[in-house]
Amino acid sequence: MLEGDDVPHNLVLVLRHGAKNQLRNDGAPISDGLLPLKSYTNRSFQHWFDSAPGELTSHGRRNVKHMASFLRGVYRIPCTSRFFADLTCNRDIETAQLFAEALGCPVSIVNSELPTPGIFRDVPDSQPLRETVVARVGSLHNLPSLYSAAIGIAQRVLGCCEVPRCVVRHCSLDSLDTKETSDIDTSMVDRPILGAVGVTSYVAELIQMAHCSGANTKISESELLSLLQVVALEQGIGATAATATAIDLMSEIWGKLVETSPTVSLFFGHDTNIQMLRALLHLEWRSDGWTHNLAEPMSSLAFERYANGSFGIFKIAATPAQQQNGIPPTSEARQQLWIPGC
């Protein structure tokens, strides 16, 4: 528990929801610009999850409560805190309610109205995505070779060569219809790169969510990290191209940090919200057990202002092993971030 001058005068937490069932409803594309999962595999992965597609798993719910207990121990979060959730997303609302319950607070603490409408939105008005991709990786043509190991793991998980449409001699994700009309999706920021890389990033998130839901995916730790590098790539490019979308949320954070009276505010949103704040503030991190600059399930950014007027930002995330085994995070989960220019 923080003591003395380390106790924030004002605290704002921006949290991602807990582990969910990453599968989509039958016939739904795995992501905008990509095809349904059955286009890439004959296999079923529902046995990895015990909830409906898009909803928190029972293991994910347990880990929400573990994280709430951990953060209560660090920050003494009172029931007078202000809770805000993305009211368009049931898993965000449920995460906020479970968090409140774990603190011993009534679920009614979760506000019915946001201070600023649309602060959790993740669809920008426009995105210079192609320019962002070129600046990040040089060329789209480089990506399959840069991430060939991850694509190979995804092909093995999917068994894509078992799909009847794959009749070519050297079967791969690229030999399937991995994209519909373009190599870049300009409508969303969570999976802007399509093709084999886009499918691989979906498989990576599928395995990540299953892992954090306690399932045995038979994927090694090194293989998981290789896959998650593709997720971090997708998240990073989308967030960098849509940084302006985070300005409303950052304005809310700042407004609450500079209030005269001590306050605690919590915003329950998505990985895209955390990533866009990272891009906006030029933050970098690597949480224990995860890959670089990833926004993991039930991870958070803590914005702290102290009594002397100084500020700090911390990244908080339980390790993959802690999430898979359903055990509480430890003090190593909280790491201070360097704020460029400060």
XYZ file of C-alpha atoms in Angstrom:
342
model
C 0.000 0.000 0.000
C 1.297 3.443 -0.901
C 2.262 5.668 2.005
C 3.116 9.305 2.640
C 4.051 11.426 -0.361
C 3.543 8.459 -2.701
C -0.228 8.497 -2.118
C -1.900 10.317 -5.029
C -3.998 13.355 -4.225
C -5.989 12.584 -7.383
C -6.072 9.252 -9.213
C -7.510 8.278 -12.597
C -7.471 4.652 -13.756
C -8.171 3.720 -17.386
C -8.851 -0.012 -17.532
C -9.447 -2.631 -20.186
C -12.147 -5.237 -19.566
C -11.314 -8.756 -18.364
C -10.747 -11.845 -20.505
C -13.597 -12.539 -22.908
C -14.694 -15.159 -25.415
C -12.848 -13.914 -28.508
C -15.006 -15.976 -30.890
C -17.588 -14.253 -33.068
C -21.170 -15.339 -33.629
C -21.611 -17.914 -36.422
C -21.144 -16.358 -39.825
C -19.739 -13.068 -38.511
C -16.362 -11.910 -39.842
C -13.503 -12.293 -37.375
C -12.822 -8.589 -37.981
C -13.927 -5.885 -40.371
C -12.354 -6.592 -43.756
C -11.767 -10.286 -42.983
C -13.934 -13.383 -43.394
C -15.709 -15.637 -40.865
C -13.496 -18.064 -38.951
C -14.881 -21.049 -40.861
C -13.236 -19.622 -43.983
C -9.843 -20.358 -42.447
C -10.413 -23.508 -40.396
C -12.631 -26.553 -39.885
C -11.771 -26.594 -36.195
C -13.869 -25.403 -33.262
C -12.413 -23.418 -30.367
C -15.528 -22.984 -28.234
C -14.178 -25.512 -25.708
C -11.636 -22.881 -24.681
C -14.423 -20.622 -23.390
C -17.426 -20.949 -21.076
C -19.297 -17.812 -22.151
C -21.074 -16.470 -25.213
C -18.989 -14.740 -27.901
C -17.826 -11.309 -26.763
C -18.752 -11.846 -23.096
C -16.463 -12.214 -20.072
C -15.473 -15.760 -19.188
C -15.849 -17.020 -15.618
C -12.057 -17.007 -15.293
C -12.003 -13.458 -16.669
C -14.546 -12.402 -14.035
C -12.411 -13.900 -11.290
C -9.354 -12.015 -12.534
C -11.301 -8.737 -12.573
C -11.922 -9.206 -8.861
C -8.285 -10.114 -8.237
C -7.162 -6.919 -9.972
C -9.697 -4.858 -8.017
C -8.394 -6.275 -4.737
C -4.811 -5.587 -5.807
C -5.552 -1.970 -6.767
C -7.542 -1.429 -3.570
C -4.457 -2.552 -1.657
C -2.262 -0.106 -3.569
C -4.550 2.930 -3.685
C -7.273 2.517 -1.004
C -9.998 3.068 -3.631
C -13.122 4.251 -1.732
C -16.759 3.695 -2.636
C -17.022 7.432 -3.253
C -14.949 6.884 -6.403
C -16.508 7.695 -9.768
C -16.940 4.747 -12.136
C -17.489 5.258 -15.887
C -17.954 2.411 -18.380
C -18.573 2.201 -22.102
C -22.337 1.810 -21.965
C -22.412 0.389 -25.518
C -20.438 -2.684 -24.407
C -21.802 -5.219 -21.944
C -18.374 -6.626 -21.012
C -17.174 -3.160 -19.991
C -20.247 -2.614 -17.831
C -19.869 -6.060 -16.249
C -16.164 -5.459 -15.599
C -16.971 -2.194 -13.812
C -19.704 -3.840 -11.739
C -17.490 -6.793 -10.748
C -14.739 -4.352 -9.831
C -17.125 -2.396 -7.614
C -18.356 -5.590 -5.941
C -14.784 -6.663 -5.178
C -14.232 -3.298 -3.457
C -17.321 -3.881 -1.343
C -19.212 -1.119 -3.163
C -22.723 -1.254 -4.655
C -22.868 -1.826 -8.426
C -24.922 1.357 -8.644
C -21.600 3.181 -8.289
C -21.167 2.614 -12.038
C -22.477 5.831 -13.563
C -25.315 5.664 -16.056
C -23.996 8.663 -17.986
C -20.530 9.510 -19.214
C -19.043 12.912 -18.391
C -18.398 13.463 -22.120
C -20.346 11.375 -24.670
C -18.143 9.308 -26.954
C -14.950 9.293 -24.867
C -14.596 5.533 -25.425
C -15.101 5.697 -29.181
C -12.438 3.929 -31.239
C -13.518 4.827 -34.774
C -11.788 8.035 -35.911
C -13.103 10.450 -38.481
C -10.198 9.666 -40.796
C -6.994 7.676 -40.623
C -3.725 8.078 -42.549
C -3.228 4.340 -42.108
C -1.121 3.595 -45.150
C 1.309 6.373 -44.244
C 1.485 5.024 -40.696
C 2.195 1.487 -41.914
C 4.928 2.673 -44.260
C 6.519 4.731 -41.499
C 6.407 1.755 -39.108
C 7.418 -1.217 -41.282
C 8.552 0.256 -44.606
C 6.145 -1.697 -46.789
C 3.171 -4.013 -46.452
C 5.082 -6.546 -48.532
C 7.633 -6.854 -45.716
C 5.130 -7.981 -43.100
C 4.716 -11.690 -43.993
C 8.484 -12.209 -43.806
C 8.878 -10.080 -40.663
C 6.198 -12.099 -38.869
C 6.641 -15.455 -40.595
C 7.096 -17.308 -37.287
C 3.803 -16.001 -35.914
C 1.979 -16.699 -39.194
C 3.331 -20.264 -39.091
C 1.978 -20.760 -35.560
C -1.421 -19.392 -36.616
C -1.500 -21.774 -39.598
C -0.794 -24.702 -37.263
C -3.513 -23.654 -34.803
C -6.079 -23.202 -37.563
C -5.081 -26.273 -39.566
C -5.918 -24.039 -42.520
C -4.719 -26.612 -45.046
C -7.616 -28.821 -43.948
C -10.048 -26.299 -45.461
C -11.436 -27.798 -48.712
C -10.835 -24.566 -50.651
C -7.100 -24.872 -50.073
C -6.023 -27.083 -52.957
C -2.670 -25.498 -53.799
C 0.458 -27.550 -53.269
C 2.034 -25.227 -50.713
C -0.938 -24.339 -48.556
C -0.731 -21.267 -46.317
C -2.930 -18.488 -44.989
C -1.938 -16.452 -48.045
C -3.378 -19.120 -50.327
C -6.781 -18.710 -48.712
C -9.063 -15.732 -49.274
C -7.735 -13.822 -46.287
C -8.955 -10.429 -47.416
C -11.996 -9.063 -49.178
C -11.224 -5.783 -50.901
C -8.054 -4.237 -49.490
C -4.850 -4.882 -47.549
C -5.734 -2.150 -45.035
C -9.032 -1.603 -43.239
C -9.663 2.130 -42.843
C -12.802 1.786 -40.720
C -11.324 0.479 -37.459
C -8.195 0.855 -35.377
C -7.999 -2.552 -33.674
C -7.007 -4.586 -36.765
C -6.027 -2.212 -39.573
C -3.769 -4.684 -41.421
C -5.639 -7.475 -43.184
C -4.402 -10.539 -45.094
C -2.405 -13.278 -43.370
C -1.111 -10.773 -40.781
C -4.664 -9.756 -39.878
C -5.808 -13.357 -39.482
C -2.718 -14.110 -37.388
C -3.436 -11.190 -35.062
C -6.971 -12.528 -34.558
C -5.631 -16.014 -33.771
C -3.163 -14.423 -31.358
C -5.948 -12.634 -29.484
C -8.051 -15.812 -29.523
C -5.215 -17.705 -27.831
C -4.456 -14.826 -25.450
C -8.059 -14.662 -24.263
C -8.222 -18.456 -23.941
C -4.959 -18.444 -21.966
C -6.289 -15.726 -19.638
C -9.485 -17.769 -19.290
C -7.568 -20.745 -17.889
C -7.648 -22.902 -21.038
C -4.821 -25.192 -22.128
C -4.191 -24.030 -25.686
C -1.023 -26.149 -26.068
C 0.811 -23.012 -27.139
C 4.159 -22.422 -25.427
C 5.094 -19.159 -23.707
C 7.565 -18.286 -26.474
C 4.977 -19.013 -29.154
C 2.419 -16.831 -27.364
C 4.898 -13.943 -27.242
C 5.648 -14.384 -30.947
C 1.936 -14.208 -31.755
C 1.329 -11.224 -29.507
C 3.976 -9.198 -31.345
C 1.512 -9.128 -34.242
C -1.272 -7.933 -31.930
C 0.996 -5.158 -30.623
C 1.804 -4.202 -34.220
C -1.887 -3.947 -35.126
C -2.751 -2.052 -31.939
C 0.191 0.306 -32.351
C -0.468 1.201 -35.991
C -4.175 1.711 -35.415
C -3.590 3.839 -32.317
C -0.906 5.971 -33.963
C -3.164 6.652 -36.939
C -6.086 7.585 -34.683
C -4.370 9.450 -31.858
C -6.759 12.411 -32.066
C -9.599 10.118 -31.009
C -8.070 9.951 -27.505
C -8.145 13.713 -26.935
C -11.627 13.754 -25.351
C -10.661 10.978 -22.926
C -7.349 12.671 -22.103
C -9.228 15.923 -21.440
C -11.471 14.107 -18.958
C -8.434 12.561 -17.269
C -6.707 15.915 -16.970
C -9.817 17.626 -15.628
C -10.106 15.074 -12.837
C -6.405 15.162 -11.994
C -6.400 18.910 -11.359
C -9.525 19.020 -9.176
C -8.873 20.698 -5.829
C -10.398 18.001 -3.642
C -8.974 14.440 -3.567
C -10.770 12.235 -6.111
C -10.558 8.757 -7.641
C -12.057 8.116 -11.089
C -12.124 4.881 -13.067
C -12.834 4.522 -16.804
C -13.615 1.017 -18.084
C -13.024 0.704 -21.821
C -10.991 -1.197 -24.381
C -7.440 -1.974 -25.463
C -7.840 0.677 -28.164
C -8.444 3.387 -25.536
C -5.262 2.435 -23.672
C -3.297 2.226 -26.912
C -4.489 5.606 -28.171
C -3.494 7.217 -24.867
C -0.099 5.538 -25.236
C 0.285 6.962 -28.757
C -0.955 10.402 -27.708
C 1.552 10.627 -24.825
C 4.384 8.707 -26.575
C 4.546 6.132 -23.780
C 6.457 2.837 -23.922
C 6.190 -0.223 -21.674
C 6.718 -3.938 -21.336
C 4.688 -5.622 -18.623
C 6.125 -8.726 -16.969
C 5.593 -11.803 -19.155
C 4.076 -9.908 -22.084
C 5.391 -8.411 -25.284
C 6.330 -4.767 -25.811
C 3.551 -2.107 -25.728
C 0.644 -4.547 -25.400
C -2.694 -3.663 -23.776
C -3.477 -6.943 -22.026
C -6.839 -8.128 -20.624
C -7.669 -6.291 -17.376
C -4.625 -4.027 -17.751
C -4.746 -0.351 -16.896
C -3.005 3.001 -16.963
C -2.889 4.880 -13.664
C -2.618 8.683 -13.857
C -1.527 10.113 -10.503
C -1.215 13.677 -9.201
C 0.448 14.170 -5.854
C -0.014 16.778 -3.143
C 3.093 18.676 -4.293
C 1.595 19.104 -7.781
C 3.790 16.560 -9.572
C 2.410 13.771 -11.785
C 3.131 10.123 -12.506
C 1.831 7.472 -14.905
C 1.916 3.752 -14.177
C 1.101 0.708 -16.315
C -0.532 -2.166 -14.425
C -1.040 -5.730 -15.663
C -1.108 -9.233 -14.198
C 1.299 -11.712 -15.784
C 0.118 -14.401 -18.246
C 0.683 -17.077 -15.577
C -1.290 -15.153 -12.948
C -4.208 -14.709 -15.333
C -4.176 -18.306 -16.534
C -3.987 -19.691 -13.000
C -6.533 -17.209 -11.643
C -4.269 -15.832 -8.909
C -3.850 -12.208 -7.745
C -1.176 -9.951 -9.245
C 1.839 -8.944 -7.167
C 3.664 -5.646 -6.712
C 5.628 -6.182 -9.948
C 2.366 -5.639 -11.848
C 2.703 -1.865 -11.326
C 5.499 -0.144 -13.258
C 6.208 3.558 -13.538
C 6.403 4.985 -17.046
C 8.692 7.705 -18.333
C 6.772 10.639 -19.762
C 8.713 12.110 -22.716
C 9.289 15.850 -22.334
C 8.725 15.863 -18.584
